[in-house]
JSON list of C-alpha atoms in Angstrom, two decimals:
[
{"chain": "Q", "resi": 6, "resn": "MET", "atom": "CA", "xyz": [12.22, 170.14, -0.97]},
{"chain": "Q", "resi": 7, "resn": "GLU", "atom": "CA", "xyz": [10.45, 168.11, 1.68]},
{"chain": "Q", "resi": 8, "resn": "LYS", "atom": "CA", "xyz": [12.65, 165.50, 3.31]},
{"chain": "Q", "resi": 9, "resn": "LYS", "atom": "CA", "xyz": [11.67, 162.77, 5.79]},
{"chain": "Q", "resi": 10, "resn": "ILE", "atom": "CA", "xyz": [13.99, 160.38, 7.62]},
{"chain": "Q", "resi": 11, "resn": "ILE", "atom": "CA", "xyz": [12.74, 156.76, 7.69]},
{"chain": "Q", "resi": 12, "resn": "CYS", "atom": "CA", "xyz": [13.88, 154.54, 10.56]},
{"chain": "Q", "resi": 13, "resn": "THR", "atom": "CA", "xyz": [12.68, 151.18, 11.87]},
{"chain": "Q", "resi": 14, "resn": "GLU", "atom": "CA", "xyz": [13.83, 148.84, 14.61]},
{"chain": "Q", "resi": 15, "resn": "LYS", "atom": "CA", "xyz": [13.14, 145.95, 12.18]},
{"chain": "Q", "resi": 16, "resn": "ALA", "atom": "CA", "xyz": [16.28, 146.79, 10.17]},
{"chain": "Q", "resi": 17, "resn": "PRO", "atom": "CA", "xyz": [19.83, 147.32, 11.43]},
{"chain": "Q", "resi": 18, "resn": "LYS", "atom": "CA", "xyz": [20.50, 150.69, 13.03]},
{"chain": "Q", "resi": 19, "resn": "ALA", "atom": "CA", "xyz": [22.73, 153.11, 11.18]},
{"chain": "Q", "resi": 20, "resn": "VAL", "atom": "CA", "xyz": [26.25, 152.78, 12.58]},
{"chain": "Q", "resi": 21, "resn": "GLY", "atom": "CA", "xyz": [27.54, 156.06, 11.25]},
{"chain": "Q", "resi": 22, "resn": "PRO", "atom": "CA", "xyz": [26.42, 159.50, 10.12]},
{"chain": "Q", "resi": 23, "resn": "TYR", "atom": "CA", "xyz": [23.69, 158.29, 7.77]},
{"chain": "Q", "resi": 24, "resn": "SER", "atom": "CA", "xyz": [20.00, 157.29, 7.85]},
{"chain": "Q", "resi": 25, "resn": "GLN", "atom": "CA", "xyz": [18.45, 153.92, 7.03]},
{"chain": "Q", "resi": 26, "resn": "ALA", "atom": "CA", "xyz": [16.46, 155.79, 4.39]},
{"chain": "Q", "resi": 27, "resn": "VAL", "atom": "CA", "xyz": [15.46, 159.27, 3.33]},
{"chain": "Q", "resi": 28, "resn": "GLU", "atom": "CA", "xyz": [12.26, 160.14, 1.52]},
{"chain": "Q", "resi": 29, "resn": "ALA", "atom": "CA", "xyz": [12.34, 163.23, -0.68]},
{"chain": "Q", "resi": 30, "resn": "ASN", "atom": "CA", "xyz": [9.92, 164.42, -3.36]},
{"chain": "Q", "resi": 31, "resn": "GLY", "atom": "CA", "xyz": [8.19, 161.03, -3.59]},
{"chain": "Q", "resi": 32, "resn": "PHE", "atom": "CA", "xyz": [11.42, 159.01, -3.78]},
{"chain": "Q", "resi": 33, "resn": "LEU", "atom": "CA", "xyz": [12.76, 156.75, -1.04]},
{"chain": "Q", "resi": 34, "resn": "PHE", "atom": "CA", "xyz": [16.54, 156.35, -0.96]},
{"chain": "Q", "resi": 35, "resn": "ILE", "atom": "CA", "xyz": [17.51, 153.29, 1.09]},
{"chain": "Q", "resi": 36, "resn": "SER", "atom": "CA", "xyz": [21.09, 153.17, 2.32]},
{"chain": "Q", "resi": 37, "resn": "GLY", "atom": "CA", "xyz": [23.17, 150.11, 1.53]},
{"chain": "Q", "resi": 38, "resn": "GLN", "atom": "CA", "xyz": [21.96, 147.20, 3.65]},
{"chain": "Q", "resi": 39, "resn": "ILE", "atom": "CA", "xyz": [24.25, 144.42, 4.79]},
{"chain": "Q", "resi": 40, "resn": "PRO", "atom": "CA", "xyz": [23.17, 141.06, 6.26]},
{"chain": "Q", "resi": 41, "resn": "ILE", "atom": "CA", "xyz": [22.83, 142.09, 9.89]},
{"chain": "Q", "resi": 42, "resn": "ASP", "atom": "CA", "xyz": [19.97, 140.53, 11.81]},
{"chain": "Q", "resi": 43, "resn": "PRO", "atom": "CA", "xyz": [18.39, 143.51, 13.60]},
{"chain": "Q", "resi": 44, "resn": "SER", "atom": "CA", "xyz": [17.29, 141.32, 16.53]},
{"chain": "Q", "resi": 45, "resn": "THR", "atom": "CA", "xyz": [20.89, 140.32, 17.34]},
{"chain": "Q", "resi": 46, "resn": "GLY", "atom": "CA", "xyz": [22.93, 143.08, 15.75]},
{"chain": "Q", "resi": 47, "resn": "LYS", "atom": "CA", "xyz": [25.17, 140.42, 14.22]},
{"chain": "Q", "resi": 48, "resn": "VAL", "atom": "CA", "xyz": [25.92, 139.27, 10.68]},
{"chain": "Q", "resi": 49, "resn": "VAL", "atom": "CA", "xyz": [23.78, 136.24, 9.80]},
{"chain": "Q", "resi": 50, "resn": "GLU", "atom": "CA", "xyz": [25.41, 132.84, 9.60]},
{"chain": "Q", "resi": 51, "resn": "GLY", "atom": "CA", "xyz": [25.72, 131.19, 6.20]},
{"chain": "Q", "resi": 52, "resn": "ARG", "atom": "CA", "xyz": [26.82, 131.87, 2.69]},
{"chain": "Q", "resi": 53, "resn": "ILE", "atom": "CA", "xyz": [25.68, 134.25, -0.04]},
{"chain": "Q", "resi": 54, "resn": "LYS", "atom": "CA", "xyz": [22.07, 133.01, -0.21]},
{"chain": "Q", "resi": 55, "resn": "GLU", "atom": "CA", "xyz": [21.49, 133.45, 3.51]},
{"chain": "Q", "resi": 56, "resn": "GLN", "atom": "CA", "xyz": [23.20, 136.82, 3.49]},
{"chain": "Q", "resi": 57, "resn": "THR", "atom": "CA", "xyz": [21.21, 138.05, 0.48]},
{"chain": "Q", "resi": 58, "resn": "GLU", "atom": "CA", "xyz": [17.99, 136.87, 2.14]},
{"chain": "Q", "resi": 59, "resn": "GLN", "atom": "CA", "xyz": [18.74, 138.96, 5.24]},
{"chain": "Q", "resi": 60, "resn": "VAL", "atom": "CA", "xyz": [19.68, 142.02, 3.20]},
{"chain": "Q", "resi": 61, "resn": "LEU", "atom": "CA", "xyz": [16.39, 141.85, 1.31]},
{"chain": "Q", "resi": 62, "resn": "LYS", "atom": "CA", "xyz": [14.43, 141.35, 4.55]},
{"chain": "Q", "resi": 63, "resn": "ASN", "atom": "CA", "xyz": [16.09, 144.48, 5.93]},
{"chain": "Q", "resi": 64, "resn": "ILE", "atom": "CA", "xyz": [15.15, 146.40, 2.78]},
{"chain": "Q", "resi": 65, "resn": "GLY", "atom": "CA", "xyz": [11.59, 145.08, 3.07]},
{"chain": "Q", "resi": 66, "resn": "ALA", "atom": "CA", "xyz": [11.32, 146.32, 6.67]},
{"chain": "Q", "resi": 67, "resn": "ILE", "atom": "CA", "xyz": [12.44, 149.80, 5.64]},
{"chain": "Q", "resi": 68, "resn": "LEU", "atom": "CA", "xyz": [10.05, 149.82, 2.68]},
{"chain": "Q", "resi": 69, "resn": "LYS", "atom": "CA", "xyz": [7.19, 148.76, 4.98]},
{"chain": "Q", "resi": 70, "resn": "GLU", "atom": "CA", "xyz": [8.04, 151.51, 7.49]},
{"chain": "Q", "resi": 71, "resn": "ALA", "atom": "CA", "xyz": [7.69, 154.00, 4.62]},
{"chain": "Q", "resi": 72, "resn": "GLY", "atom": "CA", "xyz": [4.37, 152.46, 3.52]},
{"chain": "Q", "resi": 73, "resn": "LEU", "atom": "CA", "xyz": [5.87, 150.89, 0.40]},
{"chain": "Q", "resi": 74, "resn": "ASP", "atom": "CA", "xyz": [6.89, 147.42, -0.80]},
{"chain": "Q", "resi": 75, "resn": "TYR", "atom": "CA", "xyz": [9.24, 145.77, -3.30]},
{"chain": "Q", "resi": 76, "resn": "LYS", "atom": "CA", "xyz": [6.98, 146.75, -6.22]},
{"chain": "Q", "resi": 77, "resn": "ASN", "atom": "CA", "xyz": [7.83, 150.41, -5.51]},
{"chain": "Q", "resi": 78, "resn": "VAL", "atom": "CA", "xyz": [11.56, 149.81, -6.03]},
{"chain": "Q", "resi": 79, "resn": "VAL", "atom": "CA", "xyz": [12.80, 151.35, -9.28]},
{"chain": "Q", "resi": 80, "resn": "LYS", "atom": "CA", "xyz": [16.60, 150.93, -8.93]},
{"chain": "Q", "resi": 81, "resn": "THR", "atom": "CA", "xyz": [18.97, 148.73, -6.98]},
{"chain": "Q", "resi": 82, "resn": "THR", "atom": "CA", "xyz": [22.73, 148.56, -6.70]},
{"chain": "Q", "resi": 83, "resn": "CYS", "atom": "CA", "xyz": [24.21, 145.24, -5.60]},
{"chain": "Q", "resi": 84, "resn": "LEU", "atom": "CA", "xyz": [27.76, 145.04, -4.28]},
{"chain": "Q", "resi": 85, "resn": "LEU", "atom": "CA", "xyz": [29.39, 141.61, -4.08]},
{"chain": "Q", "resi": 86, "resn": "ASN", "atom": "CA", "xyz": [32.74, 140.72, -2.60]},
{"chain": "Q", "resi": 87, "resn": "ASP", "atom": "CA", "xyz": [33.03, 137.95, -5.22]},
{"chain": "Q", "resi": 88, "resn": "MET", "atom": "CA", "xyz": [31.30, 138.01, -8.61]},
{"chain": "Q", "resi": 89, "resn": "ASP", "atom": "CA", "xyz": [31.32, 134.20, -8.54]},
{"chain": "Q", "resi": 90, "resn": "ASN", "atom": "CA", "xyz": [28.42, 134.63, -6.08]},
{"chain": "Q", "resi": 91, "resn": "PHE", "atom": "CA", "xyz": [26.33, 136.57, -8.61]},
{"chain": "Q", "resi": 92, "resn": "ALA", "atom": "CA", "xyz": [24.12, 133.65, -9.73]},
{"chain": "Q", "resi": 93, "resn": "ALA", "atom": "CA", "xyz": [23.31, 132.57, -6.16]},
{"chain": "Q", "resi": 94, "resn": "MET", "atom": "CA", "xyz": [22.58, 136.16, -5.11]},
{"chain": "Q", "resi": 95, "resn": "ASN", "atom": "CA", "xyz": [20.41, 136.61, -8.20]},
{"chain": "Q", "resi": 96, "resn": "GLU", "atom": "CA", "xyz": [18.41, 133.48, -7.34]},
{"chain": "Q", "resi": 97, "resn": "VAL", "atom": "CA", "xyz": [17.38, 134.95, -3.97]},
{"chain": "Q", "resi": 98, "resn": "TYR", "atom": "CA", "xyz": [16.92, 138.46, -5.43]},
{"chain": "Q", "resi": 99, "resn": "ALA", "atom": "CA", "xyz": [14.47, 137.07, -8.03]},
{"chain": "Q", "resi": 100, "resn": "ARG", "atom": "CA", "xyz": [12.16, 135.82, -5.25]},
{"chain": "Q", "resi": 101, "resn": "TYR", "atom": "CA", "xyz": [11.69, 139.39, -3.99]},
{"chain": "Q", "resi": 102, "resn": "PHE", "atom": "CA", "xyz": [11.45, 141.18, -7.33]},
{"chain": "Q", "resi": 103, "resn": "THR", "atom": "CA", "xyz": [8.97, 139.10, -9.32]},
{"chain": "Q", "resi": 104, "resn": "SER", "atom": "CA", "xyz": [7.39, 141.54, -11.78]},
{"chain": "Q", "resi": 105, "resn": "GLU", "atom": "CA", "xyz": [8.20, 144.93, -13.22]},
{"chain": "Q", "resi": 106, "resn": "MET", "atom": "CA", "xyz": [11.82, 144.44, -12.21]},
{"chain": "Q", "resi": 107, "resn": "PRO", "atom": "CA", "xyz": [13.77, 147.49, -11.06]},
{"chain": "Q", "resi": 108, "resn": "ALA", "atom": "CA", "xyz": [16.76, 148.75, -12.99]},
{"chain": "Q", "resi": 109, "resn": "ARG", "atom": "CA", "xyz": [19.93, 147.33, -11.45]},
{"chain": "Q", "resi": 110, "resn": "ALA", "atom": "CA", "xyz": [23.68, 147.58, -11.36]},
{"chain": "Q", "resi": 111, "resn": "ALA", "atom": "CA", "xyz": [25.93, 144.94, -9.80]},
{"chain": "Q", "resi": 112, "resn": "TYR", "atom": "CA", "xyz": [29.57, 145.40, -8.93]},
{"chain": "Q", "resi": 113, "resn": "GLY", "atom": "CA", "xyz": [32.34, 143.23, -7.60]},
{"chain": "Q", "resi": 114, "resn": "VAL", "atom": "CA", "xyz": [34.21, 145.04, -4.86]},
{"chain": "Q", "resi": 115, "resn": "VAL", "atom": "CA", "xyz": [37.37, 144.29, -2.92]},
{"chain": "Q", "resi": 116, "resn": "ARG", "atom": "CA", "xyz": [35.81, 144.42, 0.54]},
{"chain": "Q", "resi": 117, "resn": "LEU", "atom": "CA", "xyz": [32.51, 145.18, 2.27]},
{"chain": "Q", "resi": 118, "resn": "PRO", "atom": "CA", "xyz": [31.80, 146.27, 5.87]},
{"chain": "Q", "resi": 119, "resn": "LEU", "atom": "CA", "xyz": [32.24, 143.56, 8.53]},
{"chain": "Q", "resi": 120, "resn": "GLY", "atom": "CA", "xyz": [33.55, 141.17, 5.88]},
{"chain": "Q", "resi": 121, "resn": "VAL", "atom": "CA", "xyz": [30.06, 140.46, 4.48]},
{"chain": "Q", "resi": 122, "resn": "MET", "atom": "CA", "xyz": [29.51, 139.05, 1.01]},
{"chain": "Q", "resi": 123, "resn": "VAL", "atom": "CA", "xyz": [26.73, 141.36, -0.22]},
{"chain": "Q", "resi": 124, "resn": "GLU", "atom": "CA", "xyz": [25.36, 144.88, 0.23]},
{"chain": "Q", "resi": 125, "resn": "ILE", "atom": "CA", "xyz": [22.32, 146.24, -1.59]},
{"chain": "Q", "resi": 126, "resn": "GLU", "atom": "CA", "xyz": [21.01, 149.80, -1.79]},
{"chain": "Q", "resi": 127, "resn": "CYS", "atom": "CA", "xyz": [17.87, 150.89, -3.57]},
{"chain": "Q", "resi": 128, "resn": "ILE", "atom": "CA", "xyz": [15.59, 153.67, -4.66]},
{"chain": "Q", "resi": 129, "resn": "ALA", "atom": "CA", "xyz": [11.82, 153.37, -4.49]},
{"chain": "Q", "resi": 130, "resn": "VAL", "atom": "CA", "xyz": [9.08, 155.71, -5.66]},
{"chain": "Q", "resi": 131, "resn": "ARG", "atom": "CA", "xyz": [5.76, 156.44, -4.00]}
]
C-alpha cells in the first residue's frame, strides 16, 4: 500500500498524533475538522452557520492541497453538539456539495473539542 500524508498551512495544524489527511490507494481520508481559523489558530466567532462555513473551508484547503475538490468527496460524517442545529448546518453544507452528493452520516454528540458546535470528516477519491 502506498500512503502519503497531506498537510497544508491553510487548514488547522493537527494538535495530536494524527494527520490532517492521509492518501492511500487513491482515497483521501480527511481527519475531523473543527471551526478553527488557521490564520489565528482560534475557533471562529459565531453560531453554527459560521462554524460550519469554517469547517468546510478547512476541508476545501486540504482537498486543494491533495489536488482534489468537493466533487471528489464520496463520504462525510458530521458531528453536531446539538441536533437542533442540523437544518442550519445543512444549509451551509449544501452550498459546498451541489451535485453528485456524497454519502453522509450525521450524529448528535455530547461534546466536541474546544466546545465547538460541529466537526466534519470526509473521504474523497482521486
